[in-house]
């Protein structure tokens, strides 16, 4: 559907301090999330109009959700509809705020006297708060959350679901933390919410993630903070003060777009010994593309044409693009060792092992002369993953895909175990 397409709005499903949710009668299972030009603090004890905030918040949320979704995190976000609204999957919200902290500050210091501001949580600190404005959103323990026996959207929230949300919260924080590091900005803490998708009955990241949702300290310096804390800290709300707050929000909205970009044009070059290895090599390429990594396939033999092998190697060494070479050669693998002995770039052996001589052939990839550092990975998908892990050290988008893939594998195992237990019972 064209983003500019005029949507038919149904009834207002809910309204919060900073947004409204509308039914979309012509789009089954979807809603419109409309932001408002309102900023609040202290459960709306302080609230003001900030012209343009709806557009700023919507832009921030849309970029953040795009980043997470492209990484592989399941979210309610479908698409940005207008400057101030986006289309989302209709969820029944779980009335819990999940707060993830890297650095101790704010309310944590009040609740935990003796902890100094700046204390770094490794691993991350995850806390849960029951959404209850009348009681100032009390903190809940994991046990309270499980014993609440929530049943939302047809899904009972038990131990498995709480574990999934906890693990997902940490993964989301780490992905955004890595992303903000590219802008020399420290993600101090953040809050998120989950909902149960009414169509699929699965738990997904929902609500919004905007400049109300986190603390951001450029260069790790609290005095430069750009988030809503600046508004909370105002002793007096004046037009000049509100303009400063708006500039901070605009700064974040501009930078958050950059989180979707990568300055690293890395690639994997697969060198196969013959065209009989093409199917094996194509699997590596397919997996690389899944991580957002370019992949080139070449045919060369280090035994039959070592000069051509060296020429191809030099071709990719000379253009300044970070490269990982993957050597695909059966029988006697001369390709990987020859490459490893003549380049400082990483080399991965990924031999297509045959059932007849595989046990013998593999030794040509495993036993290297001294001074050669190539590794050997038998699975083509695992070879691509290892290359992605190398690039992920300097590319937050590749790292995010790896992190999300690990999370989704963990969640799938968790759900499978629960289903098996239910069947056993």
PDB file of N, CA, C and O in Angstrom, residues 225-263:
ATOM      1  N   UNK A 225      23.338  15.475  27.899  1.00  0.00           N
ATOM      2  CA  UNK A 225      22.196  14.602  27.637  1.00  0.00           C
ATOM      3  C   UNK A 225      21.208  15.226  26.652  1.00  0.00           C
ATOM      4  O   UNK A 225      20.963  16.425  26.668  1.00  0.00           O
ATOM      5  N   UNK A 226      20.628  14.364  25.793  1.00  0.00           N
ATOM      6  CA  UNK A 226      19.746  14.835  24.728  1.00  0.00           C
ATOM      7  C   UNK A 226      18.325  14.288  24.834  1.00  0.00           C
ATOM      8  O   UNK A 226      17.507  14.533  23.954  1.00  0.00           O
ATOM      9  N   UNK A 227      18.013  13.584  25.886  1.00  0.00           N
ATOM     10  CA  UNK A 227      16.733  12.908  26.004  1.00  0.00           C
ATOM     11  C   UNK A 227      15.738  13.719  26.830  1.00  0.00           C
ATOM     12  O   UNK A 227      15.990  14.878  27.160  1.00  0.00           O
ATOM     13  N   UNK A 228      14.623  13.095  27.181  1.00  0.00           N
ATOM     14  CA  UNK A 228      13.562  13.807  27.890  1.00  0.00           C
ATOM     15  C   UNK A 228      13.953  14.217  29.298  1.00  0.00           C
ATOM     16  O   UNK A 228      13.273  15.048  29.929  1.00  0.00           O
ATOM     17  N   UNK A 229      15.047  13.674  29.812  1.00  0.00           N
ATOM     18  CA  UNK A 229      15.483  14.050  31.147  1.00  0.00           C
ATOM     19  C   UNK A 229      15.731  15.552  31.245  1.00  0.00           C
ATOM     20  O   UNK A 229      15.561  16.150  32.311  1.00  0.00           O
ATOM     21  N   UNK A 230      16.123  16.159  30.136  1.00  0.00           N
ATOM     22  CA  UNK A 230      16.325  17.613  30.114  1.00  0.00           C
ATOM     23  C   UNK A 230      15.030  18.326  30.490  1.00  0.00           C
ATOM     24  O   UNK A 230      15.034  19.300  31.259  1.00  0.00           O
ATOM     25  N   UNK A 231      13.912  17.829  29.960  1.00  0.00           N
ATOM     26  CA  UNK A 231      12.594  18.405  30.297  1.00  0.00           C
ATOM     27  C   UNK A 231      12.235  18.122  31.753  1.00  0.00           C
ATOM     28  O   UNK A 231      11.736  18.997  32.460  1.00  0.00           O
ATOM     29  N   UNK A 232      12.502  16.915  32.209  1.00  0.00           N
ATOM     30  CA  UNK A 232      12.197  16.569  33.605  1.00  0.00           C
ATOM     31  C   UNK A 232      12.957  17.469  34.573  1.00  0.00           C
ATOM     32  O   UNK A 232      12.456  17.823  35.638  1.00  0.00           O
ATOM     33  N   UNK A 233      14.184  17.840  34.201  1.00  0.00           N
ATOM     34  CA  UNK A 233      15.050  18.598  35.098  1.00  0.00           C
ATOM     35  C   UNK A 233      14.771  20.103  35.100  1.00  0.00           C
ATOM     36  O   UNK A 233      15.376  20.834  35.894  1.00  0.00           O
ATOM     37  N   UNK A 234      13.896  20.568  34.227  1.00  0.00           N
ATOM     38  CA  UNK A 234      13.631  22.008  34.153  1.00  0.00           C
ATOM     39  C   UNK A 234      13.050  22.517  35.475  1.00  0.00           C
ATOM     40  O   UNK A 234      12.072  21.972  35.986  1.00  0.00           O
ATOM     41  N   UNK A 235      13.653  23.550  36.012  1.00  0.00           N
ATOM     42  CA  UNK A 235      13.093  24.164  37.211  1.00  0.00           C
ATOM     43  C   UNK A 235      11.883  25.018  36.877  1.00  0.00           C
ATOM     44  O   UNK A 235      10.958  25.164  37.673  1.00  0.00           O
ATOM     45  N   UNK A 236      11.918  25.566  35.686  1.00  0.00           N
ATOM     46  CA  UNK A 236      10.806  26.389  35.224  1.00  0.00           C
ATOM     47  C   UNK A 236      10.638  26.182  33.719  1.00  0.00           C
ATOM     48  O   UNK A 236      11.615  26.201  32.973  1.00  0.00           O
ATOM     49  N   UNK A 237       9.387  25.960  33.304  1.00  0.00           N
ATOM     50  CA  UNK A 237       9.110  25.757  31.888  1.00  0.00           C
ATOM     51  C   UNK A 237       8.863  27.113  31.232  1.00  0.00           C
ATOM     52  O   UNK A 237       7.866  27.777  31.497  1.00  0.00           O
ATOM     53  N   UNK A 238       9.798  27.527  30.406  1.00  0.00           N
ATOM     54  CA  UNK A 238       9.692  28.798  29.689  1.00  0.00           C
ATOM     55  C   UNK A 238       9.772  28.509  28.187  1.00  0.00           C
ATOM     56  O   UNK A 238      10.210  27.422  27.779  1.00  0.00           O
ATOM     57  N   UNK A 239       9.346  29.453  27.352  1.00  0.00           N
ATOM     58  CA  UNK A 239       9.457  29.248  25.897  1.00  0.00           C
ATOM     59  C   UNK A 239      10.896  28.941  25.477  1.00  0.00           C
ATOM     60  O   UNK A 239      11.127  28.096  24.602  1.00  0.00           O
ATOM     61  N   UNK A 240      11.858  29.599  26.099  1.00  0.00           N
ATOM     62  CA  UNK A 240      13.259  29.374  25.767  1.00  0.00           C
ATOM     63  C   UNK A 240      13.693  27.949  26.160  1.00  0.00           C
ATOM     64  O   UNK A 240      14.419  27.275  25.414  1.00  0.00           O
ATOM     65  N   UNK A 241      13.224  27.518  27.333  1.00  0.00           N
ATOM     66  CA  UNK A 241      13.564  26.170  27.800  1.00  0.00           C
ATOM     67  C   UNK A 241      12.947  25.103  26.887  1.00  0.00           C
ATOM     68  O   UNK A 241      13.590  24.105  26.557  1.00  0.00           O
ATOM     69  N   UNK A 242      11.712  25.337  26.478  1.00  0.00           N
ATOM     70  CA  UNK A 242      11.038  24.375  25.607  1.00  0.00           C
ATOM     71  C   UNK A 242      11.707  24.318  24.230  1.00  0.00           C
ATOM     72  O   UNK A 242      11.754  23.264  23.600  1.00  0.00           O
ATOM     73  N   UNK A 243      12.227  25.436  23.781  1.00  0.00           N
ATOM     74  CA  UNK A 243      12.938  25.451  22.507  1.00  0.00           C
ATOM     75  C   UNK A 243      14.217  24.616  22.601  1.00  0.00           C
ATOM     76  O   UNK A 243      14.578  23.910  21.658  1.00  0.00           O
ATOM     77  N   UNK A 244      14.881  24.682  23.758  1.00  0.00           N
ATOM     78  CA  UNK A 244      16.079  23.875  23.981  1.00  0.00           C
ATOM     79  C   UNK A 244      15.725  22.383  23.976  1.00  0.00           C
ATOM     80  O   UNK A 244      16.438  21.562  23.377  1.00  0.00           O
ATOM     81  N   UNK A 245      14.622  22.040  24.645  1.00  0.00           N
ATOM     82  CA  UNK A 245      14.175  20.651  24.673  1.00  0.00           C
ATOM     83  C   UNK A 245      13.871  20.166  23.257  1.00  0.00           C
ATOM     84  O   UNK A 245      14.270  19.066  22.856  1.00  0.00           O
ATOM     85  N   UNK A 246      13.180  21.005  22.486  1.00  0.00           N
ATOM     86  CA  UNK A 246      12.835  20.621  21.119  1.00  0.00           C
ATOM     87  C   UNK A 246      14.083  20.405  20.270  1.00  0.00           C
ATOM     88  O   UNK A 246      14.155  19.464  19.470  1.00  0.00           O
ATOM     89  N   UNK A 247      15.084  21.253  20.435  1.00  0.00           N
ATOM     90  CA  UNK A 247      16.333  21.102  19.680  1.00  0.00           C
ATOM     91  C   UNK A 247      17.013  19.771  20.010  1.00  0.00           C
ATOM     92  O   UNK A 247      17.589  19.117  19.133  1.00  0.00           O
ATOM     93  N   UNK A 248      16.943  19.379  21.274  1.00  0.00           N
ATOM     94  CA  UNK A 248      17.509  18.082  21.661  1.00  0.00           C
ATOM     95  C   UNK A 248      16.776  16.939  20.961  1.00  0.00           C
ATOM     96  O   UNK A 248      17.401  15.993  20.466  1.00  0.00           O
ATOM     97  N   UNK A 249      15.446  17.020  20.934  1.00  0.00           N
ATOM     98  CA  UNK A 249      14.648  15.984  20.288  1.00  0.00           C
ATOM     99  C   UNK A 249      14.941  15.935  18.786  1.00  0.00           C
ATOM    100  O   UNK A 249      15.007  14.853  18.199  1.00  0.00           O
ATOM    101  N   UNK A 250      15.103  17.088  18.185  1.00  0.00           N
ATOM    102  CA  UNK A 250      15.436  17.147  16.760  1.00  0.00           C
ATOM    103  C   UNK A 250      16.820  16.556  16.501  1.00  0.00           C
ATOM    104  O   UNK A 250      17.030  15.866  15.493  1.00  0.00           O
ATOM    105  N   UNK A 251      17.757  16.828  17.405  1.00  0.00           N
ATOM    106  CA  UNK A 251      19.111  16.283  17.284  1.00  0.00           C
ATOM    107  C   UNK A 251      19.054  14.763  17.254  1.00  0.00           C
ATOM    108  O   UNK A 251      19.719  14.115  16.431  1.00  0.00           O
ATOM    109  N   UNK A 252      18.264  14.182  18.153  1.00  0.00           N
ATOM    110  CA  UNK A 252      18.143  12.725  18.223  1.00  0.00           C
ATOM    111  C   UNK A 252      17.482  12.183  16.955  1.00  0.00           C
ATOM    112  O   UNK A 252      17.927  11.179  16.388  1.00  0.00           O
ATOM    113  N   UNK A 253      16.406  12.851  16.490  1.00  0.00           N
ATOM    114  CA  UNK A 253      15.698  12.383  15.295  1.00  0.00           C
ATOM    115  C   UNK A 253      16.595  12.399  14.060  1.00  0.00           C
ATOM    116  O   UNK A 253      16.498  11.530  13.195  1.00  0.00           O
ATOM    117  N   UNK A 254      17.483  13.384  13.982  1.00  0.00           N
ATOM    118  CA  UNK A 254      18.415  13.445  12.856  1.00  0.00           C
ATOM    119  C   UNK A 254      19.451  12.335  12.946  1.00  0.00           C
ATOM    120  O   UNK A 254      19.776  11.677  11.947  1.00  0.00           O
ATOM    121  N   UNK A 255      19.982  12.118  14.152  1.00  0.00           N
ATOM    122  CA  UNK A 255      21.024  11.102  14.323  1.00  0.00           C
ATOM    123  C   UNK A 255      20.473   9.687  14.167  1.00  0.00           C
ATOM    124  O   UNK A 255      21.170   8.800  13.689  1.00  0.00           O
ATOM    125  N   UNK A 256      19.219   9.495  14.590  1.00  0.00           N
ATOM    126  CA  UNK A 256      18.683   8.138  14.587  1.00  0.00           C
ATOM    127  C   UNK A 256      18.555   7.605  13.159  1.00  0.00           C
ATOM    128  O   UNK A 256      18.642   6.391  12.928  1.00  0.00           O
ATOM    129  N   UNK A 257      18.388   8.497  12.190  1.00  0.00           N
ATOM    130  CA  UNK A 257      18.365   8.062  10.795  1.00  0.00           C
ATOM    131  C   UNK A 257      19.700   7.456  10.382  1.00  0.00           C
ATOM    132  O   UNK A 257      19.751   6.525   9.573  1.00  0.00           O
ATOM    133  N   UNK A 258      20.774   7.975  10.952  1.00  0.00           N
ATOM    134  CA  UNK A 258      22.111   7.492  10.608  1.00  0.00           C
ATOM    135  C   UNK A 258      22.363   6.085  11.131  1.00  0.00           C
ATOM    136  O   UNK A 258      23.271   5.401  10.659  1.00  0.00           O
ATOM    137  N   UNK A 259      21.558   5.658  12.116  1.00  0.00           N
ATOM    138  CA  UNK A 259      21.729   4.320  12.672  1.00  0.00           C
ATOM    139  C   UNK A 259      21.382   3.247  11.649  1.00  0.00           C
ATOM    140  O   UNK A 259      21.768   2.084  11.803  1.00  0.00           O
ATOM    141  N   UNK A 260      20.618   3.621  10.614  1.00  0.00           N
ATOM    142  CA  UNK A 260      20.226   2.675   9.579  1.00  0.00           C
ATOM    143  C   UNK A 260      21.308   2.498   8.519  1.00  0.00           C
ATOM    144  O   UNK A 260      21.166   1.681   7.612  1.00  0.00           O
ATOM    145  N   UNK A 261      22.380   3.284   8.632  1.00  0.00           N
ATOM    146  CA  UNK A 261      23.426   3.274   7.616  1.00  0.00           C
ATOM    147  C   UNK A 261      24.704   2.640   8.151  1.00  0.00           C
ATOM    148  O   UNK A 261      24.959   2.650   9.342  1.00  0.00           O
ATOM    149  N   UNK A 262      25.476   2.113   7.226  1.00  0.00           N
ATOM    150  CA  UNK A 262      26.793   1.569   7.577  1.00  0.00           C
ATOM    151  C   UNK A 262      27.831   2.144   6.627  1.00  0.00           C
ATOM    152  O   UNK A 262      27.596   2.241   5.423  1.00  0.00           O
ATOM    153  N   UNK A 263      28.960   2.543   7.179  1.00  0.00           N
ATOM    154  CA  UNK A 263      30.030   3.095   6.359  1.00  0.00           C
ATOM    155  C   UNK A 263      31.016   2.014   5.906  1.00  0.00           C
ATOM    156  O   UNK A 263      31.998   2.317   5.235  1.00  0.00           O
TER     157      UNK A 263
END
